[in-house]
CSV table of C-alpha atoms and ligand atoms in Angstrom, one decimal:
chain,number,residue,atom,x,y,z
A,1,MET,CA,18.6,30.0,6.3
A,2,ASN,CA,18.2,29.3,2.6
A,3,PHE,CA,15.4,31.8,1.6
A,4,LEU,CA,14.2,29.7,-1.3
A,5,ILE,CA,13.0,26.8,0.6
A,6,LYS,CA,9.7,27.9,1.7
A,7,LYS,CA,6.8,25.3,1.1
A,8,TYR,CA,6.0,22.1,3.1
A,9,THR,CA,3.8,19.2,2.8
A,10,ILE,CA,3.0,16.8,5.6
A,11,ILE,CA,1.4,13.3,4.7
A,12,THR,CA,-0.1,11.6,7.9
A,13,TYR,CA,-1.0,8.0,8.2
A,14,GLY,CA,-2.1,6.2,11.3
A,15,CYS,CA,-4.4,7.5,14.5
A,16,GLN,CA,-5.3,10.7,15.8
A,17,MET,CA,-2.2,10.6,17.9
A,18,ASN,CA,-0.2,10.8,14.7
A,19,HIS,CA,-2.3,13.4,13.1
A,20,HIS,CA,-2.0,15.5,16.3
A,21,ASP,CA,2.0,15.0,16.2
A,22,SER,CA,1.7,16.4,12.8
A,23,GLU,CA,-0.1,19.6,13.9
A,24,LYS,CA,3.1,20.0,16.2
A,25,ILE,CA,5.3,19.4,13.1
A,26,SER,CA,3.4,22.1,11.1
A,27,TYR,CA,4.0,24.7,13.9
A,28,LEU,CA,7.8,24.0,13.9
A,29,LEU,CA,8.0,24.3,10.3
A,30,GLU,CA,5.9,27.6,10.2
A,31,THR,CA,8.3,29.1,12.7
A,32,LEU,CA,11.1,28.2,10.3
A,33,GLY,CA,9.4,30.3,7.6
A,34,TYR,CA,7.7,27.3,5.5
A,35,THR,CA,4.2,27.7,4.3
A,36,LYS,CA,1.8,24.9,3.9
A,37,GLU,CA,1.3,23.3,0.5
A,38,ASP,CA,-0.6,20.3,-0.8
A,39,ASP,CA,1.2,19.8,-4.0
A,40,LEU,CA,4.2,17.6,-3.8
A,41,GLU,CA,5.7,19.0,-6.9
A,42,LYS,CA,5.8,22.7,-5.3
A,43,SER,CA,7.1,21.5,-2.1
A,44,ASP,CA,10.7,22.1,-0.9
A,45,PHE,CA,9.9,20.1,2.4
A,46,ILE,CA,8.1,16.7,2.5
A,47,ILE,CA,7.6,14.8,5.6
A,48,TYR,CA,5.8,11.6,5.9
A,49,ASN,CA,4.6,10.9,9.5
A,50,THR,CA,4.0,7.3,9.4
A,51,CYS,CA,2.4,4.3,11.0
A,52,LEU,CA,3.0,0.6,11.4
A,53,VAL,CA,0.0,-0.8,12.9
A,54,ARG,CA,-0.6,-3.0,10.0
A,55,GLU,CA,1.5,-4.0,7.0
A,56,ASN,CA,-0.5,-2.0,4.5
A,57,ALA,CA,0.2,1.3,6.3
A,58,GLU,CA,4.0,0.6,5.9
A,59,LEU,CA,3.6,-0.4,2.2
A,60,LYS,CA,1.8,2.9,1.3
A,61,VAL,CA,4.8,4.8,2.7
A,62,TYR,CA,7.4,2.7,0.8
A,63,GLY,CA,5.2,3.1,-2.3
A,64,GLN,CA,5.1,6.9,-2.0
A,65,LEU,CA,8.8,7.3,-0.9
A,66,GLY,CA,9.8,5.4,-4.1
A,67,ALA,CA,7.6,7.7,-6.2
A,68,LEU,CA,9.4,10.6,-4.9
A,69,LYS,CA,12.9,9.5,-6.3
A,70,ASN,CA,12.5,11.4,-9.6
A,71,LEU,CA,11.1,14.5,-8.0
A,72,LYS,CA,14.2,14.6,-5.7
A,73,ARG,CA,16.4,14.3,-8.7
A,74,LYS,CA,14.8,17.2,-10.5
A,75,LYS,CA,14.7,19.2,-7.4
A,76,PRO,CA,17.9,18.0,-5.3
A,77,GLU,CA,17.6,20.9,-2.9
A,78,MET,CA,14.3,19.6,-1.6
A,79,ILE,CA,14.4,18.0,1.7
A,80,ILE,CA,12.4,14.7,2.3
A,81,ALA,CA,12.1,13.6,6.1
A,82,VAL,CA,10.2,10.4,7.5
A,83,CYS,CA,9.0,10.3,11.0
A,84,GLY,CA,6.5,8.7,13.1
A,85,CYS,CA,5.9,5.2,14.5
A,86,MET,CA,7.5,3.2,11.7
A,87,MET,CA,10.9,5.0,12.5
A,88,GLN,CA,10.8,3.9,15.9
A,89,THR,CA,11.9,0.3,14.6
A,90,GLY,CA,15.3,-0.5,13.7
A,91,ASP,CA,14.3,-2.8,10.6
A,92,ALA,CA,12.1,0.2,9.2
A,93,ARG,CA,15.0,2.8,9.6
A,94,ALA,CA,17.6,0.4,8.1
A,95,THR,CA,15.2,-0.2,4.9
A,96,ILE,CA,14.9,3.7,4.4
A,97,ILE,CA,18.6,4.2,4.9
A,98,SER,CA,19.7,1.6,2.7
A,99,LYS,CA,16.9,1.7,0.0
A,100,TYR,CA,15.6,5.1,-0.2
A,101,LYS,CA,18.7,7.2,-0.2
A,102,HIS,CA,16.8,10.3,-1.2
A,103,VAL,CA,15.5,10.5,2.4
A,104,ASP,CA,17.6,13.2,4.2
A,105,ILE,CA,16.0,13.3,7.9
A,106,ILE,CA,14.7,10.4,9.9
A,107,PHE,CA,13.4,10.9,13.4
A,108,GLY,CA,11.0,9.2,15.9
A,109,THR,CA,7.9,10.0,17.8
A,110,LYS,CA,9.6,11.3,21.0
A,111,ASN,CA,11.6,13.9,19.6
A,112,ILE,CA,9.5,16.0,17.3
A,113,SER,CA,10.5,19.3,19.1
A,114,ARG,CA,14.0,18.8,17.7
A,115,LEU,CA,13.2,18.9,14.2
A,116,PRO,CA,14.5,22.5,13.6
A,117,SER,CA,17.8,21.5,14.9
A,118,LEU,CA,17.8,18.5,12.6
A,119,ILE,CA,16.9,20.5,9.6
A,120,ALA,CA,20.0,22.8,10.4
A,121,ARG,CA,22.3,20.0,10.8
A,122,HIS,CA,21.2,18.4,7.4
A,123,ARG,CA,21.6,21.8,5.9
A,124,SER,CA,25.1,22.4,7.3
A,125,THR,CA,26.5,18.8,6.6
A,126,GLY,CA,24.6,17.6,3.8
A,127,GLU,CA,24.2,14.3,5.6
A,128,VAL,CA,21.4,12.1,6.1
A,129,ILE,CA,20.4,12.9,9.9
A,130,VAL,CA,18.9,10.1,12.1
A,131,ASP,CA,17.6,11.1,15.4
A,132,ILE,CA,15.7,8.6,17.6
A,133,GLU,CA,15.1,9.1,21.4
A,134,GLU,CA,14.9,6.0,23.3
A,135,GLU,CA,13.9,7.5,26.7
A,136,ASP,CA,10.0,7.5,27.6
A,137,ILE,CA,9.3,11.1,27.7
A,138,ILE,CA,6.0,13.2,27.1
A,139,ASP,CA,6.4,16.4,25.2
A,140,ASP,CA,3.7,18.8,26.3
A,141,GLU,CA,5.7,22.0,25.5
A,142,THR,CA,5.8,22.0,21.7
A,143,PRO,CA,2.9,24.4,20.5
A,144,ILE,CA,0.4,23.0,18.3
A,145,ASN,CA,-0.6,24.4,14.7
A,146,ARG,CA,-4.2,23.1,14.9
A,147,GLU,CA,-6.0,22.1,11.7
A,148,HIS,CA,-9.4,23.0,12.8
A,149,PRO,CA,-10.5,26.4,14.3
A,150,PHE,CA,-13.2,24.8,16.8
A,151,ILE,CA,-12.5,21.2,17.3
A,152,ALA,CA,-9.5,20.1,19.1
A,153,TYR,CA,-7.6,16.9,20.0
A,154,VAL,CA,-5.6,17.1,23.2
A,155,ASN,CA,-3.3,14.6,24.3
A,156,ILE,CA,-3.5,13.4,27.8
A,157,MET,CA,-0.9,10.5,27.6
A,158,THR,CA,1.6,8.8,25.6
A,159,GLY,CA,2.5,5.2,25.2
A,160,CYS,CA,0.8,1.8,26.2
A,161,ASN,CA,1.8,-0.8,28.7
A,162,ASN,CA,-0.9,-3.4,27.7
A,163,TYR,CA,1.0,-5.6,25.1
A,164,CYS,CA,-1.9,-7.0,23.3
A,165,THR,CA,-0.1,-9.9,21.7
A,166,PHE,CA,-1.1,-8.5,17.9
A,167,CYS,CA,-0.1,-4.8,18.5
A,168,ILE,CA,3.2,-3.2,17.8
A,169,VAL,CA,1.8,0.2,19.4
A,170,PRO,CA,3.8,-0.2,22.8
A,171,TYR,CA,7.2,-0.8,20.9
A,172,ALA,CA,6.7,2.2,18.9
A,173,ARG,CA,5.1,4.6,21.4
A,174,GLY,CA,7.0,3.3,24.5
A,175,LYS,CA,5.9,3.0,28.2
A,176,GLU,CA,2.6,4.7,29.3
A,177,ILE,CA,3.3,8.2,30.8
A,178,SER,CA,0.4,10.7,31.6
A,179,ARG,CA,0.6,14.4,31.5
A,180,THR,CA,-0.3,16.5,34.6
A,181,PRO,CA,-3.9,17.6,35.0
A,182,GLU,CA,-2.6,21.2,35.4
A,183,SER,CA,-1.0,21.2,32.0
A,184,ILE,CA,-4.0,19.6,30.3
A,185,ILE,CA,-6.3,22.0,31.9
A,186,ASN,CA,-4.3,24.8,31.0
A,187,GLU,CA,-4.1,23.9,27.4
A,188,ILE,CA,-8.0,23.4,27.2
A,189,LYS,CA,-8.8,26.7,29.1
A,190,ASP,CA,-6.5,28.3,26.4
A,191,LEU,CA,-8.5,26.5,23.6
A,192,ALA,CA,-11.7,27.8,25.3
A,193,LYS,CA,-10.5,31.4,25.3
A,194,LYS,CA,-9.7,30.9,21.5
A,195,GLY,CA,-13.4,29.8,20.7
A,196,TYR,CA,-12.9,26.0,20.8
A,197,LYS,CA,-16.2,24.2,21.4
A,198,GLU,CA,-15.4,20.4,21.1
A,199,ILE,CA,-12.3,18.5,22.4
A,200,THR,CA,-11.2,15.0,22.2
A,201,LEU,CA,-9.0,13.7,24.9
A,202,LEU,CA,-6.3,11.4,23.5
A,203,GLY,CA,-4.5,8.4,24.8
A,204,GLN,CA,-4.1,4.7,23.7
A,205,ASN,CA,-5.8,3.7,26.9
A,206,VAL,CA,-7.4,6.8,28.5
A,207,ASN,CA,-9.1,4.7,31.2
A,208,SER,CA,-5.6,4.0,32.7
A,209,TYR,CA,-4.8,7.8,32.7
A,210,GLY,CA,-3.1,9.2,35.8
A,211,LYS,CA,-1.2,5.8,37.0
A,212,THR,CA,2.0,7.4,36.5
A,213,LEU,CA,1.3,10.7,38.4
A,214,SER,CA,1.8,11.4,42.1
A,215,PRO,CA,-0.5,12.2,43.5
A,216,LYS,CA,-2.6,9.8,41.4
A,217,VAL,CA,-5.5,11.1,39.4
A,218,THR,CA,-8.2,9.0,37.7
A,219,PHE,CA,-9.7,9.6,34.3
A,220,PRO,CA,-13.0,10.4,35.6
A,221,GLU,CA,-11.5,12.8,37.8
A,222,LEU,CA,-10.0,14.5,34.9
A,223,LEU,CA,-13.1,14.5,33.0
A,224,LYS,CA,-14.9,16.3,35.9
A,225,MET,CA,-12.1,19.0,35.8
A,226,VAL,CA,-12.6,19.4,32.1
A,227,ASN,CA,-16.3,19.6,32.3
A,228,GLU,CA,-15.8,22.8,34.4
A,229,ILE,CA,-14.0,24.7,31.9
A,230,ASP,CA,-16.5,27.6,30.4
A,231,GLY,CA,-16.7,27.6,26.6
A,232,ILE,CA,-16.2,24.0,26.1
A,233,GLU,CA,-19.5,22.5,25.0
A,234,ARG,CA,-18.6,18.9,24.2
A,235,ILE,CA,-15.9,16.6,25.5
A,236,ARG,CA,-15.0,13.2,23.9
A,237,PHE,CA,-12.3,10.7,24.5
A,238,LEU,CA,-10.2,7.9,22.7
A,239,THR,CA,-9.5,5.0,23.2
A,240,SER,CA,-11.1,3.2,25.9
A,241,HIS,CA,-10.1,-0.4,26.9
A,242,PRO,CA,-12.7,-2.5,28.2
A,243,LYS,CA,-10.3,-3.9,31.0
A,244,ASP,CA,-10.1,-0.4,32.5
A,245,CYS,CA,-13.7,0.8,31.9
A,246,SER,CA,-14.6,1.5,35.5
A,247,ASP,CA,-18.1,2.2,37.0
A,248,GLU,CA,-16.6,5.6,38.0
A,249,LEU,CA,-16.1,6.3,34.3
A,250,ILE,CA,-19.7,5.1,33.3
A,251,ASP,CA,-21.2,7.5,36.2
A,252,ALA,CA,-18.9,10.4,35.1
A,253,MET,CA,-20.5,9.9,31.6
A,254,ALA,CA,-23.8,9.9,32.9
A,255,SER,CA,-23.6,12.9,35.1
A,256,LEU,CA,-21.2,15.4,33.4
A,257,ASP,CA,-23.2,17.4,31.0
A,258,LYS,CA,-20.5,18.2,28.5
A,259,VAL,CA,-19.3,14.6,28.2
A,260,CYS,CA,-20.8,13.2,24.9
A,261,GLU,CA,-23.1,10.0,24.9
A,262,ASN,CA,-20.6,8.2,23.0
A,263,ILE,CA,-17.8,5.6,23.5
A,264,HIS,CA,-15.3,4.0,21.4
A,265,LEU,CA,-14.8,0.5,23.1
A,266,PRO,CA,-12.7,-1.9,20.9
A,267,PHE,CA,-13.6,-5.5,21.6
A,268,GLN,CA,-11.3,-7.1,19.0
A,269,SER,CA,-13.1,-10.5,19.3
A,270,GLY,CA,-16.1,-12.1,20.6
A,271,SER,CA,-14.3,-15.5,21.4
A,272,ASN,CA,-12.9,-16.0,25.0
A,273,LYS,CA,-10.2,-18.2,23.7
A,274,ILE,CA,-9.1,-15.7,21.2
A,275,LEU,CA,-9.3,-12.8,23.7
A,276,LYS,CA,-6.9,-14.7,26.1
A,277,ASP,CA,-4.6,-15.3,23.4
A,278,MET,CA,-4.7,-11.6,22.5
A,279,HIS,CA,-3.9,-10.8,26.1
A,280,ARG,CA,-6.9,-8.4,26.3
A,281,VAL,CA,-7.6,-9.5,29.9
A,282,TYR,CA,-11.5,-9.4,29.7
A,283,THR,CA,-14.0,-11.8,28.7
A,284,ARG,CA,-16.9,-11.7,26.5
A,285,GLU,CA,-19.2,-11.7,29.3
A,286,HIS,CA,-17.5,-8.8,31.1
A,287,TYR,CA,-17.6,-6.7,27.8
A,288,LEU,CA,-21.3,-7.4,27.5
A,289,GLU,CA,-21.9,-6.4,31.0
A,290,LEU,CA,-19.9,-3.1,30.6
A,291,ILE,CA,-22.3,-2.5,27.5
A,292,ARG,CA,-25.5,-3.4,29.5
A,293,LYS,CA,-24.4,-0.8,32.4
A,294,LEU,CA,-23.5,2.0,29.6
A,295,LYS,CA,-26.9,1.6,28.0
A,296,GLU,CA,-28.6,1.6,31.5
A,297,LYS,CA,-26.9,4.7,32.8
A,298,VAL,CA,-26.1,6.9,30.0
A,299,PRO,CA,-29.5,7.2,27.9
A,300,ASN,CA,-29.0,7.2,24.0
A,301,ILE,CA,-25.4,6.3,24.2
A,302,THR,CA,-23.8,5.5,20.8
A,303,LEU,CA,-21.3,2.6,20.5
A,304,SER,CA,-18.2,2.0,18.2
A,305,THR,CA,-15.6,-0.5,18.3
A,306,ASP,CA,-12.5,-2.2,16.7
A,307,ILE,CA,-12.5,-5.8,15.6
A,308,ILE,CA,-9.6,-7.9,14.3
A,309,VAL,CA,-10.6,-11.0,12.0
A,310,GLY,CA,-8.3,-13.8,11.5
A,311,PHE,CA,-6.2,-13.7,14.6
A,312,PRO,CA,-4.0,-16.9,14.6
A,313,GLY,CA,-6.0,-20.0,15.6
A,314,GLU,CA,-9.6,-18.3,15.0
A,315,THR,CA,-11.8,-21.1,14.0
A,316,GLU,CA,-15.1,-20.6,12.3
A,317,GLU,CA,-16.8,-21.0,15.7
A,318,ASP,CA,-14.6,-18.2,17.3
A,319,PHE,CA,-15.5,-15.9,14.3
A,320,GLU,CA,-19.4,-16.6,14.9
A,321,ASP,CA,-18.7,-15.4,18.4
A,322,THR,CA,-17.6,-12.3,16.9
A,323,LEU,CA,-20.4,-12.0,14.7
A,324,SER,CA,-22.8,-12.6,17.7
A,325,MET,CA,-21.2,-9.9,19.7
A,326,VAL,CA,-21.9,-7.3,17.1
A,327,GLU,CA,-25.5,-8.3,16.8
A,328,LYS,CA,-25.9,-8.4,20.5
A,329,VAL,CA,-24.3,-5.0,21.3
A,330,GLY,CA,-25.7,-3.0,18.3
A,331,TYR,CA,-23.0,-0.7,17.3
A,332,ASP,CA,-23.6,2.6,15.8
A,333,GLN,CA,-20.0,2.5,14.1
A,334,GLY,CA,-17.1,0.3,13.9
A,335,PHE,CA,-13.8,-0.5,12.3
A,336,THR,CA,-12.8,-4.1,11.1
A,337,PHE,CA,-9.3,-5.2,10.3
A,338,LEU,CA,-7.7,-8.1,8.9
A,339,TYR,CA,-5.1,-9.5,11.3
A,340,SER,CA,-1.8,-8.4,10.0
A,341,ILE,CA,1.6,-10.0,11.3
A,342,ARG,CA,3.7,-7.4,13.0
A,343,LYS,CA,7.2,-8.4,13.6
A,344,GLY,CA,8.3,-8.3,17.1
A,345,THR,CA,4.9,-9.1,18.6
A,346,LYS,CA,4.0,-12.3,20.2
A,347,ALA,CA,1.2,-13.1,17.9
A,348,ALA,CA,3.5,-13.1,14.9
A,349,GLU,CA,5.3,-16.0,16.5
A,350,MET,CA,2.1,-18.2,16.7
A,351,GLN,CA,2.2,-21.2,14.5
A,352,ASN,CA,-1.4,-21.3,13.6
A,353,GLN,CA,-1.7,-18.2,11.2
A,354,ILE,CA,-5.1,-18.0,9.1
A,355,PRO,CA,-4.9,-18.1,5.3
A,356,HIS,CA,-5.5,-14.8,3.7
A,357,GLU,CA,-8.7,-16.2,1.7
A,358,VAL,CA,-10.3,-17.2,5.1
A,359,LYS,CA,-9.7,-13.8,6.8
A,360,GLN,CA,-11.0,-12.1,3.7
A,361,GLU,CA,-14.2,-14.2,3.5
A,362,ARG,CA,-14.9,-13.6,7.3
A,363,PHE,CA,-14.1,-9.9,6.8
A,364,GLN,CA,-16.7,-9.5,4.2
A,365,ARG,CA,-19.4,-11.5,6.2
A,366,LEU,CA,-18.5,-9.2,9.4
A,367,ILE,CA,-18.8,-5.9,7.4
A,368,ASP,CA,-22.1,-7.0,5.6
A,369,SER,CA,-23.5,-7.7,9.1
A,370,MET,CA,-22.3,-4.4,10.6
A,371,TYR,CA,-23.5,-2.3,8.1
A,372,LYS,CA,-26.9,-3.6,8.2
A,373,ILE,CA,-26.8,-2.9,12.0
A,374,PHE,CA,-25.4,0.6,11.3
A,375,TYR,CA,-28.3,1.2,9.2
A,376,GLU,CA,-30.9,0.1,11.7
A,377,LYS,CA,-29.3,2.3,14.3
A,378,ASN,CA,-29.4,5.4,12.2
A,379,LYS,CA,-33.0,4.5,11.2
A,380,GLU,CA,-33.7,4.8,14.9
A,381,CYS,CA,-33.0,8.6,14.5
A,382,LEU,CA,-35.6,9.3,11.9
A,383,GLY,CA,-38.0,12.0,13.2
A,384,GLN,CA,-35.7,12.9,16.1
A,385,THR,CA,-34.2,16.4,16.4
A,386,LEU,CA,-30.5,16.2,17.3
A,387,GLU,CA,-27.9,18.7,18.4
A,388,VAL,CA,-25.3,19.0,15.7
A,389,LEU,CA,-21.9,21.0,15.8
A,390,VAL,CA,-21.5,22.3,12.2
A,391,GLU,CA,-18.0,21.4,11.1
A,392,GLY,CA,-18.1,22.6,7.2
A,393,ILE,CA,-19.4,22.5,3.7
A,394,SER,CA,-19.8,19.2,2.1
A,395,LYS,CA,-17.3,18.5,-0.5
A,396,ASN,CA,-19.8,17.3,-3.1
A,397,ASN,CA,-22.3,20.1,-2.7
A,398,PRO,CA,-21.7,23.7,-1.7
A,399,ASP,CA,-25.3,24.1,-0.4
A,400,ILE,CA,-25.0,21.4,2.1
A,401,LEU,CA,-23.3,21.4,5.6
A,402,THR,CA,-22.0,18.5,7.5
A,403,GLY,CA,-21.6,18.1,11.2
A,404,ARG,CA,-21.6,15.7,14.1
A,405,THR,CA,-24.3,14.9,17.0
A,406,ARG,CA,-23.2,14.3,20.5
A,407,GLY,CA,-23.3,10.6,19.2
A,408,TYR,CA,-20.7,11.3,16.6
A,409,LYS,CA,-23.1,10.6,13.9
A,410,LEU,CA,-22.4,12.4,10.6
A,411,VAL,CA,-25.1,14.4,9.5
A,412,HIS,CA,-25.9,16.3,6.2
A,413,PHE,CA,-28.3,19.2,6.0
A,414,LYS,CA,-29.0,22.5,4.2
A,415,GLY,CA,-27.5,25.7,5.6
A,416,GLY,CA,-25.2,28.7,5.1
A,417,LYS,CA,-21.6,29.4,5.8
A,418,ARG,CA,-22.8,31.5,8.8
A,419,ASN,CA,-23.7,28.2,10.8
A,420,ILE,CA,-20.2,26.8,10.7
A,421,GLY,CA,-18.9,26.3,14.2
A,422,GLN,CA,-22.3,26.8,15.6
A,423,LEU,CA,-24.4,24.3,17.6
A,424,VAL,CA,-27.8,23.9,15.5
A,425,ASN,CA,-30.8,21.6,16.1
A,426,VAL,CA,-31.4,19.3,13.2
A,427,LYS,CA,-34.5,17.1,12.6
A,428,ILE,CA,-33.6,13.9,11.1
A,429,THR,CA,-35.4,13.0,7.7
A,430,GLY,CA,-33.3,10.7,6.1
A,431,HIS,CA,-30.4,8.0,6.5
A,432,ASN,CA,-27.9,5.3,5.2
A,433,SER,CA,-25.5,3.1,7.1
A,434,PHE,CA,-22.9,5.9,7.5
A,435,ALA,CA,-24.7,9.3,7.8
A,436,LEU,CA,-28.1,11.0,8.4
A,437,GLU,CA,-29.7,13.6,6.7
A,438,GLY,CA,-31.9,16.5,8.1
A,439,GLU,CA,-33.2,20.1,8.3
A,440,ILE,CA,-32.2,22.7,10.7
A,441,VAL,CA,-35.0,23.5,12.9
B,501,SAH,N1,-5.2,1.5,21.9
B,501,SAH,C1,-6.3,1.3,21.1
B,501,SAH,C2,-6.1,1.0,19.6
B,501,SAH,C3,-4.8,1.1,19.1
B,501,SAH,S1,-4.5,0.4,17.4
B,501,SAH,C4,-6.9,0.1,21.9
B,501,SAH,O1,-6.4,-0.7,22.7
B,501,SAH,O2,-8.1,-0.1,21.6
B,501,SAH,C5,-6.2,0.7,16.5
B,501,SAH,C6,-6.7,-0.6,16.2
B,501,SAH,O3,-5.9,-1.4,15.3
B,501,SAH,C7,-6.7,-1.8,17.3
B,501,SAH,O4,-8.0,-1.5,18.1
B,501,SAH,C8,-6.9,-3.2,16.5
B,501,SAH,O5,-8.2,-3.3,16.2
B,501,SAH,C9,-6.1,-2.8,15.3
B,501,SAH,N2,-4.8,-3.4,15.3
B,501,SAH,C10,-3.9,-3.4,16.0
B,501,SAH,N3,-2.7,-4.1,15.7
B,501,SAH,C11,-3.3,-4.9,14.5
B,501,SAH,C12,-2.8,-5.9,13.8
B,501,SAH,N4,-1.6,-6.4,14.0
B,501,SAH,N5,-3.7,-6.5,12.8
B,501,SAH,C13,-4.9,-6.0,12.4
B,501,SAH,N6,-5.3,-4.9,13.3
B,501,SAH,C14,-4.6,-4.3,14.4
B,502,SF4,FE1,-2.1,-1.8,21.2
B,502,SF4,FE2,-3.6,-3.1,23.2
B,502,SF4,FE3,-2.2,-0.9,23.5
B,502,SF4,FE4,-4.3,-0.5,22.2
B,502,SF4,S1,-4.1,-1.5,24.3
B,502,SF4,S2,-2.3,0.2,21.9
B,502,SF4,S3,-4.4,-2.6,21.2
B,502,SF4,S4,-1.2,-2.9,23.0
B,503,F3S,FE1,-0.1,3.7,14.0
B,503,F3S,FE2,1.5,4.7,15.7
B,503,F3S,FE3,-1.2,5.4,15.8
B,503,F3S,S1,1.6,2.7,14.9
B,503,F3S,S2,-2.0,3.4,14.9
B,503,F3S,S3,0.4,5.8,14.1
B,503,F3S,S4,0.3,5.0,17.6
């Protein structure tokens, strides 16, 4: 091995799944003797873990790769790699190979564990190495170099079978496959031994967990098993699809003490016509009924969502249905996206695309309305004492700590380094739309 090459930088785009994959990449690079570096100029190995869920995620990667050309010219021994969801598509791979000739290694989402051998092949041949795995496999063996010492993401499944018509994820991540409960439980027991307090179970549609296993295991059954593990204090999960959000899940949330009173339940659009065209397989009424049950059975539940604005054919009336959903439900948090055409998906072929200005105008109205609702929801916390897991020190003020409530609300409060990693009670004294302020009691 070339002993001069020692420092690596990983730049990650996209969802928690990608960030979690980067923790595996980081492990593999450190076994090869690399150490982590934030400054690109000082790095000997730069890797982009990419996302293609919306066009702007892709454009950022191309922009950044373009800017690396000069650095690579000055430092030709540097290795540049690109991996992640974008690399699962032939178009993006072809663009990188033809226009970004300074990229040395390209690989996909299913063969991360082969990275050390790809680096070795590149070193010995000097050639551009492209390695994409087509088979649907789940890697639960590569160790993870976790970014955080007491909060962990745990993959429970990979892929997605839903094929929402706007979404590229099933093409990038392949068919849905679940990890066995034994493998998941062993990983979490090991995390508990190492002092981890909070875990987030990850999948594109966690409520459909276990369908590929024999014997079948349901997601609420998995939650029960995780709830038994000593040392783990909080359990979260991401993402839930409304079509698979069962009564069994709501009951599990209500009865399992470690499962936090918080759910991210994307509704995407409030209009039944648009939901049908999106192939979401639920109606507005079904979604509202789920929310009613969740609020009834899980006291103090907090809610978040994803919404797409400007899906093909969305009329002003359809959009108003989305606005009224937001008001009816009363979200604590949420993410709104301008519909982005993704080549290869059904919606990309639809003829009635919405002009950008219309999307933009609706988007603005939606976020104005959402931020007001977040403000009101946070206001309800004033005077309450909430349990907070202290995550770290505020970037802007060394005397202020930050943490999250069980409802995933961000809280700022005074405290010392010794509190980091602890569960503390915080009395809420102030708020805005996005965070709470308080005092340890
Ligand atoms: N599996 C998750 C979400 C994965 S992608 C789920 O089903 O909820 C995260 C979010 O990106 C989606 O919820 C959706 O709101 C948004 N998204 C996906 N494709 C998009 C597109 N083409 N344009 C705009 N937003 C999109
Ligand atoms: Fe995409 Fe739909 Fe699958 Fe979520 S459920 S990843 S939005 S196809
Ligand atoms: Fe993006 Fe891939 Fe996640 S496309 S949203 S990084 S699964």
